[in-house]
Coordinates of C-alpha atoms in Angstrom, one line a residue:
Chain A
X1 CA -28.6 16.6 8.6
X2 CA -30.3 15.6 6.0
X3 CA -30.2 12.3 4.4
X4 CA -29.1 13.3 1.0
X5 CA -25.4 12.4 1.9
X6 CA -26.7 8.6 2.4
X7 CA -28.3 8.6 -1.6
X8 CA -24.5 10.4 -2.5
X9 CA -22.8 7.8 -0.7
X10 CA -24.7 4.8 -1.8
X11 CA -23.9 6.2 -5.2
X12 CA -20.3 6.4 -5.1
X13 CA -20.1 3.9 -2.9
X14 CA -21.5 1.4 -6.1
X15 CA -18.8 2.7 -8.0
X16 CA -16.6 2.3 -5.8
X17 CA -17.3 -1.4 -5.1
X18 CA -17.2 -2.2 -8.9
X19 CA -13.7 -1.2 -9.1
X20 CA -12.6 -2.8 -5.9
X21 CA -14.2 -6.3 -7.0
X22 CA -11.6 -6.1 -9.9
X23 CA -8.8 -5.2 -7.5
X24 CA -9.8 -7.8 -5.1
X25 CA -9.8 -10.2 -8.1
X26 CA -6.3 -9.6 -9.3
X27 CA -4.9 -9.3 -5.4
X28 CA -6.2 -13.0 -4.5
X29 CA -5.6 -14.6 -7.9
X30 CA -2.4 -12.8 -9.2
X31 CA -1.1 -11.8 -5.8
X32 CA 0.0 -8.6 -5.7
X33 CA -1.1 -4.9 -4.9
X34 CA -2.1 -3.6 -8.4
X35 CA -1.7 0.3 -8.6
X36 CA -2.6 0.1 -12.5
X37 CA -6.3 -0.6 -11.4
X38 CA -6.9 3.0 -11.5
X39 CA -6.0 3.6 -14.5
X40 CA -8.0 1.0 -16.1
X41 CA -10.8 3.1 -14.7
X42 CA -9.5 6.7 -16.1
X43 CA -9.1 4.9 -19.8
X44 CA -11.9 2.9 -19.5
X45 CA -13.9 6.5 -19.3
X46 CA -11.9 7.8 -22.3
X47 CA -11.8 5.0 -24.5
X48 CA -15.7 5.2 -24.0
X49 CA -15.0 8.9 -24.9
X50 CA -13.5 8.5 -28.2
X51 CA -15.8 5.8 -29.3
X52 CA -18.8 7.9 -28.5
X53 CA -17.2 10.6 -31.2
X54 CA -16.6 7.7 -33.6
X55 CA -20.5 6.5 -33.2
X56 CA -22.0 10.0 -33.4
X57 CA -19.6 10.9 -36.1
X58 CA -21.6 7.9 -38.1
X59 CA -24.9 8.2 -36.4
X60 CA -25.3 11.4 -35.0
X61 CA -29.0 10.4 -33.5
X62 CA -27.0 8.0 -31.2
X63 CA -25.8 11.4 -29.4
X64 CA -29.4 12.4 -28.5
X65 CA -30.4 11.9 -25.0
X66 CA -32.7 8.9 -24.2
X67 CA -35.9 9.9 -22.4
X68 CA -34.9 11.3 -19.4
X69 CA -31.0 10.8 -19.0
X70 CA -28.4 13.0 -20.5
X71 CA -26.9 10.2 -22.7
X72 CA -28.1 8.5 -25.7
X73 CA -27.5 5.1 -27.1
X74 CA -24.1 5.9 -28.7
X75 CA -22.4 6.4 -25.2
X76 CA -23.7 2.7 -24.3
X77 CA -22.7 1.0 -27.2
X78 CA -19.1 3.1 -26.7
X79 CA -19.1 1.9 -23.0
X80 CA -20.0 -1.8 -24.0
X81 CA -17.0 -1.8 -26.3
X82 CA -14.6 -0.1 -24.3
X83 CA -15.6 -2.6 -21.4
X84 CA -13.8 -5.1 -23.9
X85 CA -11.2 -2.8 -25.0
X86 CA -10.1 -2.1 -21.3
X87 CA -10.2 -5.6 -20.6
X88 CA -7.6 -5.7 -23.5
X89 CA -5.5 -3.5 -22.1
X90 CA -5.3 -5.2 -19.0
X91 CA -4.3 -8.5 -20.6
X92 CA -1.6 -6.6 -22.9
X93 CA -0.4 -5.2 -19.6
X94 CA 0.2 -8.7 -18.5
X95 CA 1.4 -10.1 -21.3
X96 CA 4.4 -7.5 -21.9
X97 CA 5.1 -6.5 -18.3
X98 CA 3.3 -8.5 -15.5
X99 CA 3.5 -12.4 -16.6
X100 CA 7.4 -11.7 -17.3
X101 CA 8.1 -10.8 -13.7
X102 CA 5.6 -13.4 -12.3
X103 CA 7.8 -16.1 -14.0
X104 CA 10.8 -14.7 -11.3
X105 CA 8.2 -15.1 -8.7
X106 CA 8.7 -11.8 -7.0
X107 CA 5.3 -10.4 -6.1
X108 CA 6.9 -7.0 -4.8
X109 CA 8.7 -6.3 -7.8
X110 CA 5.4 -6.6 -9.7
X111 CA 4.0 -3.9 -7.4
X112 CA 6.6 -1.7 -8.4
X113 CA 6.6 -2.6 -12.1
X114 CA 2.7 -1.6 -11.6
X115 CA 3.4 1.8 -9.9
X116 CA 5.6 2.5 -12.9
X117 CA 3.1 1.3 -15.4
X118 CA 0.4 3.4 -13.7
X119 CA 2.2 6.4 -14.0
X120 CA 3.0 6.3 -17.4
X121 CA -0.6 4.9 -18.2
X122 CA -1.8 8.0 -16.8
X123 CA 0.7 10.9 -18.3
X124 CA 0.2 9.3 -21.6
X125 CA -3.6 10.2 -21.0
X126 CA -2.4 13.7 -20.2
X127 CA -0.6 14.0 -23.1
X128 CA -3.2 13.5 -25.2
X129 CA -6.0 14.8 -23.8
X130 CA -4.5 17.4 -21.7
X131 CA -5.5 17.7 -17.9
X132 CA -8.7 19.7 -18.7
X133 CA -11.8 18.0 -17.3
X134 CA -14.4 16.5 -19.8
X135 CA -18.1 15.7 -20.0
X136 CA -19.8 12.7 -21.9
X137 CA -22.8 15.5 -22.3
X138 CA -23.3 18.8 -21.5
X139 CA -27.2 18.1 -20.5
X140 CA -28.5 19.5 -17.8
X141 CA -30.0 16.9 -15.2
X142 CA -33.0 17.8 -12.9
X143 CA -32.7 15.7 -9.7
X144 CA -36.0 14.3 -8.9
X145 CA -37.2 13.7 -5.2
X146 CA -36.7 10.3 -3.7
X147 CA -37.5 10.9 -0.2
X148 CA -38.1 14.1 1.8
X149 CA -34.7 15.9 1.6
X150 CA -33.1 13.1 -0.8
X151 CA -32.8 13.8 -4.6
X152 CA -31.3 11.9 -7.3
X153 CA -30.9 13.0 -11.3
X154 CA -32.1 10.0 -13.7
X155 CA -28.2 9.5 -14.2
X156 CA -27.1 8.5 -11.2
X157 CA -30.0 6.0 -10.7
X158 CA -29.5 4.5 -14.1
X159 CA -25.7 4.0 -13.0
X160 CA -27.2 2.4 -9.7
X161 CA -28.9 -0.1 -11.7
X162 CA -25.9 -0.9 -13.8
X163 CA -24.1 -1.5 -11.0
X164 CA -26.6 -3.8 -9.6
X165 CA -26.6 -5.6 -12.8
X166 CA -23.0 -6.2 -13.1
X167 CA -22.8 -7.4 -9.7
X168 CA -25.5 -9.6 -9.9
X169 CA -23.6 -11.0 -13.1
X170 CA -20.7 -11.0 -11.6
X171 CA -21.9 -13.3 -8.8
X172 CA -23.2 -15.6 -11.4
X173 CA -20.1 -15.9 -13.1
X174 CA -18.3 -17.0 -9.8
X175 CA -20.6 -19.5 -8.5
X176 CA -22.5 -21.1 -11.5
X177 CA -19.7 -21.3 -14.6
X178 CA -16.9 -23.2 -15.0
X179 CA -14.3 -20.3 -15.3
X180 CA -15.7 -18.9 -12.2
X181 CA -15.0 -22.0 -10.3
X182 CA -12.0 -22.4 -11.2
X183 CA -11.0 -18.4 -10.8
X184 CA -12.2 -19.6 -6.9
X185 CA -10.0 -22.4 -7.0
X186 CA -6.6 -20.7 -8.2
X187 CA -7.3 -17.9 -5.4
X188 CA -7.1 -20.5 -2.9
X189 CA -4.6 -22.7 -4.0
X190 CA -2.9 -22.2 -7.1
X191 CA -0.6 -25.2 -7.1
X192 CA -3.5 -27.8 -6.2
X193 CA -5.7 -26.0 -8.8
X194 CA -3.4 -26.6 -11.5
X195 CA -2.9 -30.2 -9.9
X196 CA -7.1 -30.8 -10.7
X197 CA -6.4 -30.0 -14.2
X198 CA -7.4 -26.4 -14.3
X199 CA -5.7 -23.9 -16.8
X200 CA -4.1 -21.1 -14.6
X201 CA -3.2 -19.3 -17.5
X202 CA -6.8 -19.0 -18.3
X203 CA -8.0 -17.9 -15.2
X204 CA -5.3 -15.5 -15.0
X205 CA -6.6 -14.1 -18.5
X206 CA -10.3 -14.2 -17.4
X207 CA -9.2 -12.1 -14.4
X208 CA -7.7 -9.1 -16.3
X209 CA -10.7 -9.5 -18.5
X210 CA -13.2 -9.1 -16.0
X211 CA -11.1 -6.5 -13.7
X212 CA -10.4 -4.1 -16.6
X213 CA -14.1 -4.4 -17.9
X214 CA -15.6 -3.6 -14.5
X215 CA -13.0 -0.7 -13.9
X216 CA -13.9 0.6 -17.0
X217 CA -17.6 0.5 -16.2
X218 CA -16.7 1.9 -12.7
X219 CA -15.0 4.8 -15.2
X220 CA -17.7 5.5 -17.1
X221 CA -20.5 5.9 -14.5
X222 CA -17.8 8.2 -12.7
X223 CA -17.8 10.3 -16.2
X224 CA -21.5 10.3 -16.5
X225 CA -22.4 11.4 -12.8
X226 CA -19.1 13.5 -12.2
X227 CA -16.6 14.3 -14.9
X228 CA -13.7 12.8 -16.8
X229 CA -10.3 13.6 -16.0
X230 CA -6.7 12.0 -16.3
X231 CA -6.3 11.6 -12.5
X232 CA -9.8 10.4 -12.1
X233 CA -9.1 6.9 -11.5
X234 CA -5.6 7.3 -9.6
X235 CA -7.7 9.4 -7.2
X236 CA -10.2 6.5 -6.7
X237 CA -7.2 4.3 -6.0
X238 CA -7.1 4.6 -2.3
X239 CA -10.8 4.1 -2.0
X240 CA -10.8 1.1 -3.8
X241 CA -8.1 -0.4 -1.7
X242 CA -9.5 1.1 1.4
X243 CA -12.7 -1.2 0.4
X244 CA -11.3 -4.3 -0.7
X245 CA -9.1 -4.3 2.5
X246 CA -12.4 -3.6 4.5
X247 CA -14.2 -6.0 3.0
X248 CA -11.2 -8.8 3.4
X249 CA -8.8 -9.3 0.1
X250 CA -10.6 -12.1 -2.2
X251 CA -14.1 -11.5 -0.7
X252 CA -16.6 -10.8 -3.4
X253 CA -19.0 -9.5 -1.3
X254 CA -16.5 -7.6 0.6
X255 CA -15.5 -5.5 -2.1
X256 CA -19.3 -4.6 -2.5
X257 CA -19.8 -3.7 1.2
X258 CA -16.4 -2.3 2.0
X259 CA -17.2 -0.2 -1.3
X260 CA -20.7 1.1 -0.2
X261 CA -19.0 1.6 3.5
X262 CA -16.3 3.9 2.2
X263 CA -18.9 5.6 -0.4
X264 CA -21.1 6.7 2.7
X265 CA -18.7 7.5 4.8
X266 CA -16.7 9.6 2.4
X267 CA -20.7 11.4 1.7
X268 CA -20.8 11.7 5.3
X269 CA -17.1 13.4 5.9
X270 CA -17.3 15.6 3.2
X271 CA -20.7 17.2 5.0
X272 CA -18.5 17.1 8.6
X273 CA -14.9 18.6 7.6
X274 CA -15.3 19.9 4.1
X275 CA -14.8 18.2 0.6
X276 CA -10.9 19.1 0.8
X277 CA -10.1 16.4 3.0
X278 CA -12.3 13.7 1.2
X279 CA -9.4 11.2 0.1
X280 CA -7.9 11.4 3.9
X281 CA -11.7 9.7 5.0
X282 CA -10.7 7.1 3.1
X283 CA -7.3 6.5 4.5
X284 CA -8.6 6.6 8.0
X285 CA -10.8 3.4 7.1
X286 CA -7.7 1.8 6.0
X287 CA -5.6 2.7 8.9
X288 CA -8.8 1.8 11.4
X289 CA -9.1 -1.8 9.7
X290 CA -5.7 -2.2 9.7
X291 CA -5.6 -1.8 13.2
X292 CA -8.4 -3.6 14.4
X293 CA -9.1 -6.3 11.8
X294 CA -6.5 -6.6 9.3
X295 CA -8.1 -9.8 7.7
X296 CA -11.5 -7.4 7.1
X297 CA -15.0 -8.0 7.3
X298 CA -15.3 -11.2 4.9
X299 CA -11.9 -12.5 5.4
X300 CA -10.7 -15.3 7.5
X301 CA -8.7 -14.6 10.8
X302 CA -5.3 -14.6 10.5
Chain B
X1 CA 29.2 31.3 -21.0
X2 CA 32.1 29.2 -19.2
X3 CA 30.7 30.8 -15.8
X4 CA 27.1 30.0 -16.4
X5 CA 27.8 26.5 -17.5
X6 CA 29.9 25.7 -13.9
X7 CA 27.2 27.8 -12.0
X8 CA 24.7 25.6 -13.8
X9 CA 27.0 22.2 -13.5
X10 CA 27.1 22.9 -9.8
X11 CA 23.2 23.6 -9.1
X12 CA 22.4 20.6 -10.9
X13 CA 25.1 18.6 -9.1
X14 CA 23.3 19.8 -5.6
X15 CA 20.1 19.0 -6.9
X16 CA 21.0 15.4 -7.8
X17 CA 23.1 15.0 -4.7
X18 CA 19.8 15.9 -2.4
X19 CA 17.9 13.3 -4.4
X20 CA 20.9 10.5 -4.1
X21 CA 20.1 11.5 -0.1
X22 CA 16.3 10.1 -0.5
X23 CA 17.8 7.4 -2.4
X24 CA 20.3 6.2 0.3
X25 CA 16.9 6.3 2.3
X26 CA 15.0 4.1 0.1
X27 CA 18.0 1.8 -0.2
X28 CA 17.6 1.4 3.5
X29 CA 14.3 0.6 3.5
X30 CA 13.9 -1.4 0.4
X31 CA 17.4 -2.1 -0.9
X32 CA 18.5 -3.7 2.4
X33 CA 15.5 -4.8 4.3
X34 CA 12.9 -5.6 1.6
X35 CA 10.4 -2.7 2.6
X36 CA 8.5 -1.2 0.0
X37 CA 7.6 2.5 0.2
X38 CA 5.3 4.4 -1.9
X39 CA 5.3 7.5 -0.1
X40 CA 8.4 8.8 -0.5
X41 CA 7.2 12.0 -1.3
X42 CA 5.1 12.5 1.8
X43 CA 8.0 12.0 3.9
X44 CA 10.6 13.9 1.9
X45 CA 7.4 16.4 2.5
X46 CA 7.3 16.4 6.0
X47 CA 11.1 17.1 6.2
X48 CA 10.7 19.8 4.5
X49 CA 7.5 21.8 6.2
X50 CA 9.0 21.1 9.4
X51 CA 12.2 22.3 8.9
X52 CA 10.7 25.2 7.1
X53 CA 8.4 26.2 9.8
X54 CA 11.4 25.7 12.2
X55 CA 13.3 28.1 10.8
X56 CA 11.3 31.0 9.0
X57 CA 10.4 34.0 10.9
X58 CA 7.2 34.5 12.5
X59 CA 4.4 35.1 10.1
X60 CA 0.9 36.3 11.1
X61 CA -1.8 34.0 10.8
X62 CA 0.6 30.6 10.1
X63 CA 1.6 28.6 12.8
X64 CA 5.6 28.1 13.5
X65 CA 8.2 30.4 12.6
X66 CA 10.4 29.9 15.3
X67 CA 13.4 31.5 14.0
X68 CA 15.7 28.1 14.6
X69 CA 19.1 28.0 12.8
X70 CA 19.2 25.7 9.7
X71 CA 20.8 22.8 11.4
X72 CA 18.3 22.5 14.2
X73 CA 15.8 22.9 11.5
X74 CA 17.3 19.7 9.4
X75 CA 17.7 17.7 12.6
X76 CA 14.1 18.4 13.7
X77 CA 12.9 17.5 10.1
X78 CA 14.7 14.2 10.3
X79 CA 13.1 13.4 13.7
X80 CA 9.8 14.3 12.5
X81 CA 10.2 12.3 9.3
X82 CA 11.7 9.1 11.3
X83 CA 8.7 9.1 13.7
X84 CA 6.2 9.5 11.0
X85 CA 7.7 6.4 9.1
X86 CA 7.9 4.9 12.6
X87 CA 4.1 5.4 13.2
X88 CA 3.1 3.8 9.6
X89 CA 5.6 1.3 10.5
X90 CA 4.3 0.3 14.1
X91 CA 0.8 -0.2 12.1
X92 CA 1.5 -2.3 9.3
X93 CA 4.7 -4.1 9.3
X94 CA 3.5 -7.1 11.4
X95 CA 0.8 -7.4 8.2
X96 CA 1.1 -8.6 5.0
X97 CA 4.0 -7.2 2.9
X98 CA 1.7 -5.0 0.1
X99 CA -0.4 -3.5 3.0
X100 CA 2.8 -1.3 3.7
X101 CA 2.6 -0.3 0.4
X102 CA -1.1 0.5 0.7
X103 CA -0.3 2.5 3.4
X104 CA 2.7 4.9 2.6
X105 CA 0.7 5.6 -0.7
X106 CA -2.1 6.5 1.8
X107 CA -0.2 8.7 4.0
X108 CA 1.8 10.5 0.9
X109 CA -2.0 11.5 0.0
X110 CA -2.8 12.4 3.5
X111 CA 0.2 14.6 3.8
X112 CA -0.3 16.0 0.3
X113 CA -4.0 16.8 1.4
X114 CA -2.4 18.6 4.9
X115 CA -0.2 20.8 2.6
X116 CA -2.7 21.8 0.2
X117 CA -5.8 22.6 2.5
X118 CA -4.4 23.5 6.3
X119 CA -3.6 27.0 5.5
X120 CA -2.7 28.1 8.6
X121 CA 0.1 25.4 9.2
X122 CA 1.5 25.0 5.4
X123 CA 0.2 28.0 3.7
X124 CA -1.6 26.1 1.6
X125 CA -1.4 26.2 -2.5
X126 CA 1.1 29.1 -2.1
X127 CA 3.4 27.0 0.2
X128 CA 6.2 28.8 2.2
X129 CA 8.6 31.5 1.3
X130 CA 11.4 33.0 2.5
X131 CA 13.0 30.0 4.1
X132 CA 16.7 30.9 5.4
X133 CA 19.3 29.8 2.7
X134 CA 22.6 28.7 4.1
X135 CA 24.7 30.9 1.9
X136 CA 21.9 33.7 1.2
X137 CA 24.0 36.5 1.5
X138 CA 26.5 35.0 -2.0
X139 CA 23.3 34.9 -4.1
X140 CA 24.3 38.2 -6.4
X141 CA 26.9 36.0 -7.4
X142 CA 25.8 32.8 -9.2
X143 CA 28.8 31.1 -9.4
X144 CA 30.0 31.3 -5.6
X145 CA 26.9 30.7 -4.3
X146 CA 25.6 27.6 -6.2
X147 CA 29.3 26.3 -5.6
X148 CA 29.0 26.8 -1.6
X149 CA 25.6 25.0 -1.8
X150 CA 27.3 22.2 -3.7
X151 CA 29.9 22.0 -1.2
X152 CA 27.2 21.8 1.6
X153 CA 25.1 19.3 -0.4
X154 CA 28.3 17.0 -1.4
X155 CA 29.5 17.2 2.3
X156 CA 26.2 16.3 3.9
X157 CA 25.4 13.5 1.2
X158 CA 29.1 12.1 1.6
X159 CA 28.4 11.7 5.6
X160 CA 25.1 10.1 4.8
X161 CA 27.0 7.7 2.1
X162 CA 29.6 6.7 4.5
X163 CA 27.2 6.3 7.6
X164 CA 25.4 4.0 5.5
X165 CA 28.1 2.0 4.2
X166 CA 29.4 1.9 7.6
X167 CA 25.4 0.6 8.7
X168 CA 25.7 -2.0 5.9
X169 CA 28.8 -3.6 7.0
X170 CA 28.0 -3.5 10.6
X171 CA 25.8 -6.4 12.7
X172 CA 22.8 -4.5 12.2
X173 CA 23.3 -4.2 8.9
X174 CA 23.7 -7.7 8.5
X175 CA 20.7 -8.5 10.2
X176 CA 18.8 -6.3 7.9
X177 CA 19.9 -8.1 5.1
X178 CA 19.1 -11.6 6.8
X179 CA 15.5 -10.8 7.4
X180 CA 15.3 -9.5 3.8
X181 CA 16.5 -13.1 2.5
X182 CA 14.9 -15.3 5.1
X183 CA 12.9 -13.8 8.4
X184 CA 12.7 -17.0 9.8
X185 CA 16.0 -17.9 9.7
X186 CA 17.2 -14.7 11.4
X187 CA 14.1 -15.1 13.7
X188 CA 15.7 -18.0 14.9
X189 CA 19.0 -16.6 15.8
X190 CA 16.8 -14.5 18.2
X191 CA 16.6 -11.5 16.2
X192 CA 13.0 -9.9 16.3
X193 CA 12.4 -9.2 12.2
X194 CA 9.6 -6.9 13.2
X195 CA 11.7 -4.6 15.2
X196 CA 14.6 -4.3 13.0
X197 CA 12.1 -3.4 10.4
X198 CA 10.5 -0.8 11.9
X199 CA 14.3 0.6 13.0
X200 CA 15.2 0.6 9.1
X201 CA 12.2 1.9 8.1
X202 CA 12.3 5.0 10.0
X203 CA 15.6 5.6 9.2
X204 CA 14.8 5.6 6.1
X205 CA 12.4 7.8 6.6
X206 CA 14.3 10.0 8.8
X207 CA 16.6 10.4 6.0
X208 CA 14.2 11.3 3.4
X209 CA 13.0 14.0 5.4
X210 CA 16.7 15.4 5.3
X211 CA 16.6 15.5 1.9
X212 CA 13.3 17.3 1.9
X213 CA 14.8 19.8 4.4
X214 CA 17.9 20.6 2.3
X215 CA 16.1 21.2 -0.9
X216 CA 13.7 23.7 0.9
X217 CA 16.5 25.5 2.5
X218 CA 18.5 25.4 -1.1
X219 CA 15.5 26.6 -2.8
X220 CA 14.1 29.0 0.0
X221 CA 10.6 28.5 -0.9
X222 CA 8.4 25.0 -1.0
X223 CA 4.8 24.4 -2.0
X224 CA 2.7 21.1 -2.5
X225 CA 3.3 20.5 -6.1
X226 CA 7.0 19.8 -5.0
X227 CA 5.9 16.7 -3.6
X228 CA 3.5 14.9 -5.8
X229 CA 3.4 11.0 -6.4
X230 CA 5.8 11.6 -9.1
X231 CA 8.6 12.2 -7.0
X232 CA 8.2 8.9 -5.2
X233 CA 8.2 7.7 -8.8
X234 CA 11.2 9.4 -9.6
X235 CA 13.6 8.3 -6.5
X236 CA 12.1 4.7 -7.2
X237 CA 13.6 4.6 -10.8
X238 CA 16.7 6.3 -9.9
X239 CA 17.1 3.4 -7.2
X240 CA 16.1 0.9 -9.5
X241 CA 18.6 1.8 -11.9
X242 CA 21.4 2.5 -9.9
X243 CA 20.9 -0.9 -8.2
X244 CA 18.8 -1.8 -5.0
X245 CA 20.9 -3.0 -2.4
X246 CA 24.2 -0.9 -3.5
X247 CA 24.6 3.1 -1.7
X248 CA 27.1 3.4 -4.0
X249 CA 24.1 2.3 -6.6
X250 CA 22.1 4.5 -5.0
X251 CA 24.1 7.9 -5.5
X252 CA 25.0 6.8 -9.1
X253 CA 21.8 6.3 -10.1
X254 CA 19.9 9.5 -8.7
X255 CA 22.7 11.4 -10.5
X256 CA 22.4 9.5 -13.8
X257 CA 18.1 9.5 -13.9
X258 CA 18.2 13.4 -12.4
X259 CA 20.7 14.0 -15.5
X260 CA 18.5 12.4 -18.0
X261 CA 15.4 14.1 -16.3
X262 CA 16.9 17.4 -16.8
X263 CA 18.2 16.7 -20.2
X264 CA 14.9 16.1 -21.8
X265 CA 13.6 18.6 -19.9
X266 CA 15.7 20.8 -21.9
X267 CA 15.1 19.8 -25.0
X268 CA 11.7 20.0 -24.6
X269 CA 11.5 23.1 -23.7
X270 CA 14.0 23.9 -26.4
X271 CA 12.1 22.2 -29.2
X272 CA 8.5 22.8 -28.1
X273 CA 6.6 26.1 -28.3
X274 CA 5.3 27.3 -25.0
X275 CA 1.9 26.0 -25.0
X276 CA 2.7 22.3 -25.7
X277 CA 5.4 22.5 -22.8
X278 CA 2.8 21.2 -20.0
X279 CA 2.0 18.3 -22.3
X280 CA 5.6 17.6 -22.9
X281 CA 6.0 16.8 -19.3
X282 CA 3.9 14.5 -19.3
X283 CA 5.4 12.7 -21.9
X284 CA 8.8 13.0 -20.0
X285 CA 6.6 11.3 -17.3
X286 CA 5.6 8.4 -19.6
X287 CA 9.5 8.3 -20.8
X288 CA 10.6 7.6 -17.2
X289 CA 7.8 5.4 -16.5
X290 CA 8.4 3.1 -19.1
X291 CA 12.5 3.1 -18.3
X292 CA 11.5 1.9 -14.7
X293 CA 9.7 -1.3 -16.4
X294 CA 12.2 -1.9 -18.7
X295 CA 14.9 -2.1 -16.6
X296 CA 13.0 -4.1 -13.7
X297 CA 12.2 -6.4 -16.7
X298 CA 15.6 -6.4 -18.3
X299 CA 18.4 -5.4 -16.0
X300 CA 16.5 -6.1 -12.5
X301 CA 19.8 -5.6 -10.6
X302 CA 20.6 -2.0 -11.8
X303 CA 23.7 -0.6 -12.7
X304 CA 25.8 -1.2 -9.7
X305 CA 23.3 -3.7 -7.8
X306 CA 23.0 -7.1 -6.7
X307 CA 26.2 -7.3 -5.1
X308 CA 24.3 -8.7 -1.8
X309 CA 20.9 -10.2 -3.6
X310 CA 21.2 -13.8 -4.2
X311 CA 17.4 -14.6 -3.9
X312 CA 14.3 -12.4 -4.3
X313 CA 13.5 -10.5 -0.8
X314 CA 11.4 -13.0 1.4
X315 CA 8.4 -10.9 1.4
X316 CA 6.9 -12.2 -1.6
X317 CA 6.7 -15.6 -0.4
X318 CA 4.6 -14.2 2.6
X319 CA 1.5 -13.3 0.3
X320 CA 1.8 -16.4 -1.4
X321 CA 1.4 -18.0 1.7
X322 CA -1.5 -15.8 3.2
X323 CA -3.4 -14.2 0.5
X324 CA -7.0 -14.2 0.8
X325 CA -9.3 -16.8 -0.5
X326 CA -12.3 -15.5 -3.1
X327 CA -15.7 -16.5 -1.7

């Protein structure tokens, strides 16, 4: 068996990991399973698409490919702005829906609301852009050989690099910055954190902003390497949950390791059972984790 | 014209009542016991496919086709969906409340994949046809056919409703509600919360399977497209609109939401040109999604609900206590 699946799996895994970081953050700080997270991925990709069209309209050369890549600086700039906007979308959703439900202190109602909001957001994208898949660029990429039997396109390598940069940045934020430490404190014990003068509302805002921005980055990566379609985020939701639970809810390294494991397992599984059952592989991982070690790899044992 | 309207009315009510049975199933799980199921569509699909395979005539190249009577098909469907729910429950009910949500979400996707890809079992994307219909011989006369169907489904829905009402008032139903309100207190009285949760979850799942089987026999044809996550979402909206915890609310919610859904579908098909219909369908889902969220925000008890609920269900406290740490 060729090792190509490993390269594909690591690439997909990095992407799942990025999405799972946001999911695990919202899960441990806001304390509910957020089904809207997949839509942040989709919205991030479509927002980037729209912004890139605007930037391309103002300065056409911005869409010319940079070096070996299929995208120009227009897409990079659009992606950066879209990360902010997706974070803003998450914040707005919190303001309109989740904050008001949180006051009532019922986490399961929040899960239902997130389920409803996710369907509405996804169908809105489908309404505006129709369900036809689209692409950032129609440039054809030539895969470069990395090792015997293993190839990757420059786009894939660039997204892997971007994932690495974002993970390091997140690590620094969580360990070195004031807001990062505050986030960890709130996830551990919100009441105690508040007693110590931590602004819980600010922590919640930061969580939505970071979660939305990372989901957007994952969406742009997925759009660059696969395609953009209204269900792209929804289809990723199960792998995201599997990765977050496999790593241990609330664990930042767990989300990345979980993402990589799910990504490689999916790529290996596709080789064995065919691409049709891809989504079932994440489900199998989820079931095995829940049976064997529900706290996850990095989670404390219950 | 009048006859057409009556036939349409009967057809509309028949469909709405199959949804009412799903709602009653979800009400046992969520309304009575506080169990969160995001995989309603999956359990409905299992019921529909199992009953279809049990009752259709044999077909070369496909599993099943046992030619059993419709009643037998429905019963087998209930057992299969109930067993499916029992299996999911066994794995997740001992864990944190929202793990159940994630697992049911996952199993619905897995079931959809099997329906779509296991050609030799489910017929793949083309689904299964020639499913026996209870009054198939009456089909040439729509009004008689639709009324007979309505009588049958109304009878079944009525039976399910009465059974659920009876169960809700029985000692068993009281244990479920006590678990919903405070599982530690229920456990201290010698009731094993997880065993009751599992029973309620399996019972709810089997009702969803029954509804799926009924729909399959009414239409005579099933395909994976009927069991997308939007179905789960519709059933949830029905229960929330009607009022979780109340069986009458579950039935009323199903009829009201299905009425709004059909009406908005009718309006878009009248007002919009053919090539815009698919887009309008997604706008319809947006509207229902917004409706669900608005009701949760403005009137969380729904139209008829809240007669039992004095406090939020206990599961939220659970995730508060054992949520993970950020490391």
